[in-house]
Amino acid sequence: MSVFTSMQKFICVFILFIALFSDAFGQNFTLEGLISDEHHQPISGVAVSVPGSNKIVFTDQDGHFLVESLESGKTTLRFARLGYTTIENTYSIYTSMKINVTLTAEVKQLKEVTIEDDRMEQRNKSESLNIQTVDAAFIQRNLGGSLMKTLERLPGIKTIGIGSGQSKPLIRGLGFNRVVVVDKGVKHEGQQWGADHGLEIDQFAADQVELIKGAASFIYGSDAIAGAIAINPAPVPMPNSIGGSVDLIGKTNNNLLGGSVNFYARNKQWFLDSRFTYQDYGDYRVPTDEVYVYDYQVKLKDNFLRNTAGRETGTHLNIGYVNEHFRSVFYLSNTFSNSGFFANAHGLEPRNVDAVMHDASSRDILRPSQKVNHFKIINRSVLEDGNHRFEGELGYQRNLRKEFSDYVNHGYMPPVYPSFMTIPSDLEREFDKVVYSANLRDRITLGKHELSLGLNGEHQNNGINGYTFLVPAFNQYSVGSFVYDKYRLNDKILLHAALRYDHSRIRMFSYTDWFPSTITSGEVAREEYVVRSSDLKRQFNSLVWSVGANYNLDRFSLKANIGKSFRMPIAKELGANGVNYHYFSFEKGDPSLAPEQSYQADLSLEWKAERWSILLSPFYNYFSNYIYLNPTSGHDTNYGAGNQIFQYAQSKVLRYGAELQFKIKFLKTLNAEVLGEYLSAEQRSGDKAGYTLPFSPPASALFNLTWSPVLKNRPEGTYFSIDCRVTSPQNNIVPPEKKTPGYQLINLQAGTTVKFYNQSLMFSLQAQNVLNTRYLNHTSFYRLIALPEMGRNIVLSIKLPFSNIKNKP
């Protein structure tokens, strides 16, 4: 595959920008405006149309709209949104102009979901990347053990499972530091480099989630090679309102009990929104009574996976100020989890596990375990001034992760933990990350152009502690700027072009063993405190770009995008030098690694008929220097207790695949859906040339049938649904991975909404893995020891929202 030279890429992008800007002021006129309610609050999802024509646009989440290609003279516009009185106004158009429109509210809340879906669809038609949006109703209906597990139902999204309550996302087979998670506009920074490190996000606090598949580095910078997951909070409450919700959840497999309580209040301009979440769960069960940890048989009492219990809390407080042109919100959150690791799959000697002690209770949390606390303060502000919309986020995060395990010596470590050590004897590892973030954007409307200028900056301090070593302490900072233009050629065609430059630096600090090692040189042996990691300073620069187009007709839509992304090497890839106790491996970094460079092309084809729709999204991806952990033939006997040595290396990688979504409505109350995905990956150079990449998910398809009866004088929103997931075998692997057989799963869902003291009480019931199927998930953290996934699980969730709105002038 030929790759453009840097000069060729720059010339192509430069020519495209010149072409786009050359038509900034056409002959037709535009009409832009702001639609708000009688309390001066913006209204999203308003349909702005020209009666007698097919011209229609929708307001965005801040109430803005833009009608283009208007001829001079008088034009009538209709403004309609369910829940508000429809009005028509006539305007004299002799130049491009701006207007303000006020709509009066009506009590028609039931149909607001339909308008929300239209707004999401319009946004999707205006973006060249593959974007899928889910709301709070989807999250409640498909509640999994974590937010990422809940999203796994969507094609192209998988997770690396770490137990019943922890997981991390994969987008089209790529994860870890190749997927950016954005929480309230700020990049979420934890210890995402670890396969056993979950995502510290409270799914009850997520109101809307956008999944962006494709080369998104031009927006989010480094790490967005595979895409991004943007988590948005609940919208600002209505003026002069008070309300909230109570969520309750229970699960049978691990006897989980939990709940989340939300309370909000607002006067005309100030509001407060708070939430507290608590979940307590025991060891989870698998459909087998034994597993083999590297050929050693481990018996499971009553099918419980010992020491996988946990507790989680989430505390949230949002305080904000809103007026017609300015909005500023402070988001404070703290998530905490205390959970155990499967006792027989951690450490250097899985046989020395006190099974009687662990099996005495299925709800206690013993060692090995982890405690993770993530604290955030985010300010998100928006200022509107003329044709400018200024947006900004400031963020502070602290991620503190502690891993606990009984002291076991290996290599030259002393057999008894020394009394002079200040590090606790059970603190295996500690990672302490502090992050400061700043984002600034200016969105400018210039004729047919919607121009975005942006600046991002981030600084990290990363400390370590514990009696073992894997990753050195380090500091890093990065700064990037971008320009992104959307150009509406006509009502059907929208063109995109973006250019971004990033600069980053990392400084890693040396680490010396706290114990002496015997070093032999010839016939001379001496004791020495070994330096595991030396001081290292690296800096990286990157220029990335993206071009795309949308073509929208009444029933058919096409979007295409091609772009370049990058990712700077992380500290683990540059400086690792120690035992990974979760993988029974000794991992070594390479301080000379270059930044990853990725080129990706995305295509999306959609056809919508009256009763059915189909969406096909193929992609093609090429890495010129993919960073991967390469298993070598060596074994470390000095420090790794004879474990195999894995060395970070780089190679060329080619990936391609597609997602398919097909929906059909047989009857007014009966519909079906098919979701499919396929991925192929191959290393084209290096020691593993010809092999695939680790954690490459096999092809799979999900078949759904849903019945939504409409019953008179009965509960509303009732549904009964069945999912059948068919997953093919994964025989294309890279050692030390093992082939994974295919499987089929049956899941059931049901739900309804009943009135309770004039409030809507929502019930959702799931039966996951109904047949208690024993199967292996190829992307699971525990796949290497052939540990099957969770068995049958009944999930009941109840949501009771409550509100009281007083309309005051």
Coordinates of N, CA and C in Angstrom, one line a residue, residues 345-425:
A345 N -6.0 -16.4 39.6 CA -5.4 -15.9 38.4 C -4.6 -14.6 38.6
H346 N -4.0 -14.5 39.7 CA -3.2 -13.3 40.0 C -2.0 -13.8 40.8
G347 N -0.8 -13.1 40.4 CA 0.4 -13.4 41.1 C 1.2 -14.4 40.4
L348 N 2.3 -14.9 41.1 CA 3.2 -15.8 40.4 C 3.0 -17.3 40.7
E349 N 2.1 -17.5 41.7 CA 1.9 -18.9 42.1 C 0.4 -19.1 42.4
P350 N -0.4 -19.4 41.3 CA -1.8 -19.5 41.5 C -2.3 -20.7 42.4
R351 N -1.3 -21.6 42.6 CA -1.7 -22.8 43.4 C -1.8 -22.5 44.9
N352 N -1.0 -21.5 45.4 CA -1.0 -21.2 46.8 C -2.1 -20.2 47.1
V353 N -3.4 -20.7 47.0 CA -4.5 -19.9 47.3 C -5.3 -20.6 48.3
D354 N -5.7 -19.9 49.4 CA -6.5 -20.4 50.5 C -8.0 -20.5 50.0
A355 N -8.4 -21.5 49.3 CA -9.7 -21.6 48.8 C -10.8 -21.6 49.9
V356 N -10.5 -22.3 51.0 CA -11.4 -22.3 52.1 C -11.7 -20.9 52.7
M357 N -10.7 -20.1 52.8 CA -10.9 -18.7 53.3 C -11.7 -17.9 52.3
H358 N -11.4 -18.0 51.0 CA -12.1 -17.2 50.0 C -13.6 -17.7 49.8
D359 N -13.8 -19.0 50.0 CA -15.1 -19.6 49.8 C -16.0 -19.4 51.0
A360 N -15.5 -18.9 52.1 CA -16.4 -18.8 53.3 C -17.5 -17.8 53.1
S361 N -17.3 -16.8 52.2 CA -18.3 -15.8 51.9 C -18.1 -15.4 50.5
S362 N -19.3 -15.2 49.8 CA -19.2 -14.7 48.4 C -19.3 -13.2 48.3
R363 N -19.3 -12.5 49.4 CA -19.4 -11.0 49.3 C -18.2 -10.3 49.9
D364 N -17.3 -11.0 50.6 CA -16.1 -10.3 51.1 C -15.1 -10.1 50.0
I365 N -14.3 -9.1 50.2 CA -13.3 -8.6 49.3 C -11.9 -8.9 50.0
L366 N -11.2 -9.9 49.6 CA -9.9 -10.2 50.1 C -8.9 -9.9 49.1
R367 N -7.6 -10.1 49.5 CA -6.5 -9.9 48.5 C -6.4 -11.2 47.6
P368 N -6.1 -11.0 46.3 CA -5.7 -9.7 45.7 C -6.9 -8.9 45.3
S369 N -6.7 -7.6 45.4 CA -7.9 -6.6 45.2 C -7.3 -5.3 44.7
Q370 N -8.3 -4.4 44.3 CA -7.9 -3.1 43.9 C -8.9 -2.1 44.4
K371 N -8.4 -0.9 44.7 CA -9.2 0.2 45.1 C -8.9 1.4 44.1
V372 N -9.9 1.9 43.5 CA -9.7 3.0 42.5 C -10.6 4.1 42.8
N373 N -10.0 5.3 42.9 CA -10.8 6.5 43.1 C -10.5 7.5 42.0
H374 N -11.6 8.1 41.4 CA -11.4 9.1 40.4 C -12.2 10.3 40.7
F375 N -11.5 11.4 40.9 CA -12.1 12.7 41.2 C -12.0 13.7 40.1
K376 N -13.1 14.4 39.8 CA -13.0 15.4 38.7 C -13.7 16.7 39.1
I377 N -13.2 17.7 38.6 CA -13.8 19.0 38.5 C -13.7 19.6 37.1
I378 N -14.9 19.8 36.5 CA -14.9 20.3 35.1 C -15.8 21.5 35.1
N379 N -15.3 22.6 34.4 CA -16.1 23.7 34.0 C -16.3 23.7 32.5
R380 N -17.6 23.9 32.1 CA -18.0 23.9 30.7 C -18.8 25.2 30.5
S381 N -18.3 26.0 29.6 CA -18.9 27.3 29.4 C -19.1 27.6 27.9
V382 N -20.2 28.3 27.6 CA -20.6 28.7 26.2 C -21.0 30.1 26.2
L383 N -20.4 30.9 25.2 CA -20.8 32.3 25.1 C -21.1 32.5 23.6
E384 N -22.2 33.1 23.3 CA -22.7 33.4 22.0 C -22.6 34.9 21.7
D385 N -22.0 35.2 20.6 CA -21.8 36.6 20.3 C -21.8 36.8 18.8
G386 N -23.0 37.2 18.3 CA -23.1 37.4 16.8 C -23.0 36.0 16.1
N387 N -22.2 35.9 15.1 CA -22.0 34.7 14.4 C -20.9 33.8 15.0
H388 N -20.5 34.2 16.2 CA -19.5 33.4 17.0 C -20.1 32.6 18.1
R389 N -19.6 31.4 18.3 CA -20.0 30.6 19.5 C -18.8 30.1 20.1
F390 N -18.4 30.7 21.3 CA -17.2 30.4 22.0 C -17.5 29.3 23.0
E391 N -16.8 28.2 23.0 CA -16.9 27.1 23.9 C -15.6 26.8 24.6
G392 N -15.7 26.4 25.8 CA -14.5 26.0 26.6 C -14.7 25.1 27.7
E393 N -13.7 24.3 28.0 CA -13.7 23.4 29.1 C -12.4 23.5 29.9
L394 N -12.5 23.5 31.2 CA -11.4 23.4 32.1 C -11.6 22.2 33.0
G395 N -10.5 21.4 33.2 CA -10.7 20.2 33.9 C -9.5 19.9 34.8
Y396 N -9.9 19.3 36.0 CA -8.9 18.7 36.9 C -9.3 17.3 37.3
Q397 N -8.4 16.4 37.2 CA -8.7 15.0 37.5 C -7.6 14.4 38.4
R398 N -8.0 13.5 39.3 CA -7.0 12.7 40.0 C -7.5 11.3 40.0
N399 N -6.7 10.4 39.4 CA -7.0 9.0 39.4 C -6.0 8.3 40.3
L400 N -6.5 7.7 41.4 CA -5.6 7.0 42.4 C -6.0 5.5 42.4
R401 N -5.0 4.7 42.0 CA -5.3 3.3 41.8 C -4.3 2.5 42.7
K402 N -4.8 1.6 43.6 CA -4.0 0.8 44.4 C -4.4 -0.6 44.2
E403 N -3.3 -1.4 44.0 CA -3.5 -2.9 43.9 C -2.9 -3.6 45.1
F404 N -3.6 -4.5 45.7 CA -3.2 -5.1 46.9 C -3.0 -6.6 46.7
S405 N -1.9 -7.2 47.3 CA -1.7 -8.6 47.2 C -0.7 -8.9 48.3
D406 N -0.8 -10.1 48.8 CA 0.2 -10.6 49.8 C 1.6 -10.6 49.2
Y407 N 2.6 -10.3 50.0 CA 4.0 -10.2 49.5 C 4.5 -11.6 49.2
V408 N 4.9 -11.8 47.9 CA 5.6 -13.0 47.5 C 6.9 -12.7 46.8
N409 N 8.0 -13.2 47.3 CA 9.3 -12.8 46.8 C 9.5 -13.6 45.5
H410 N 10.2 -12.9 44.6 CA 10.7 -13.6 43.3 C 12.0 -12.9 42.9
G411 N 12.8 -13.6 42.1 CA 14.1 -13.0 41.7 C 14.9 -12.9 43.0
Y412 N 15.5 -11.7 43.1 CA 16.4 -11.5 44.3 C 15.7 -10.8 45.4
M413 N 14.4 -10.7 45.4 CA 13.6 -10.1 46.5 C 13.8 -10.9 47.8
P414 N 14.0 -10.3 48.9 CA 14.2 -11.1 50.2 C 13.0 -11.9 50.5
P415 N 13.2 -13.1 51.1 CA 12.1 -14.0 51.4 C 11.1 -13.4 52.4
V416 N 11.5 -12.6 53.3 CA 10.6 -11.9 54.2 C 10.6 -10.4 54.0
Y417 N 9.5 -9.8 54.0 CA 9.4 -8.4 53.7 C 10.1 -7.6 54.8
P418 N 11.0 -6.8 54.5 CA 11.8 -6.1 55.5 C 11.0 -5.1 56.4
S419 N 11.4 -5.1 57.6 CA 10.6 -4.2 58.6 C 10.9 -2.7 58.3
F420 N 12.1 -2.4 57.7 CA 12.4 -1.0 57.5 C 11.6 -0.4 56.3
M421 N 10.9 -1.1 55.5 CA 10.2 -0.6 54.4 C 9.0 0.3 54.9
T422 N 8.9 1.4 54.2 CA 7.8 2.3 54.5 C 6.6 2.0 53.7
I423 N 6.8 1.3 52.6 CA 5.6 0.8 51.8 C 4.9 -0.3 52.5
P424 N 3.6 -0.3 52.6 CA 2.9 -1.4 53.2 C 3.2 -2.7 52.5
S425 N 3.2 -3.7 53.3 CA 3.6 -5.0 52.8 C 2.6 -5.7 51.8

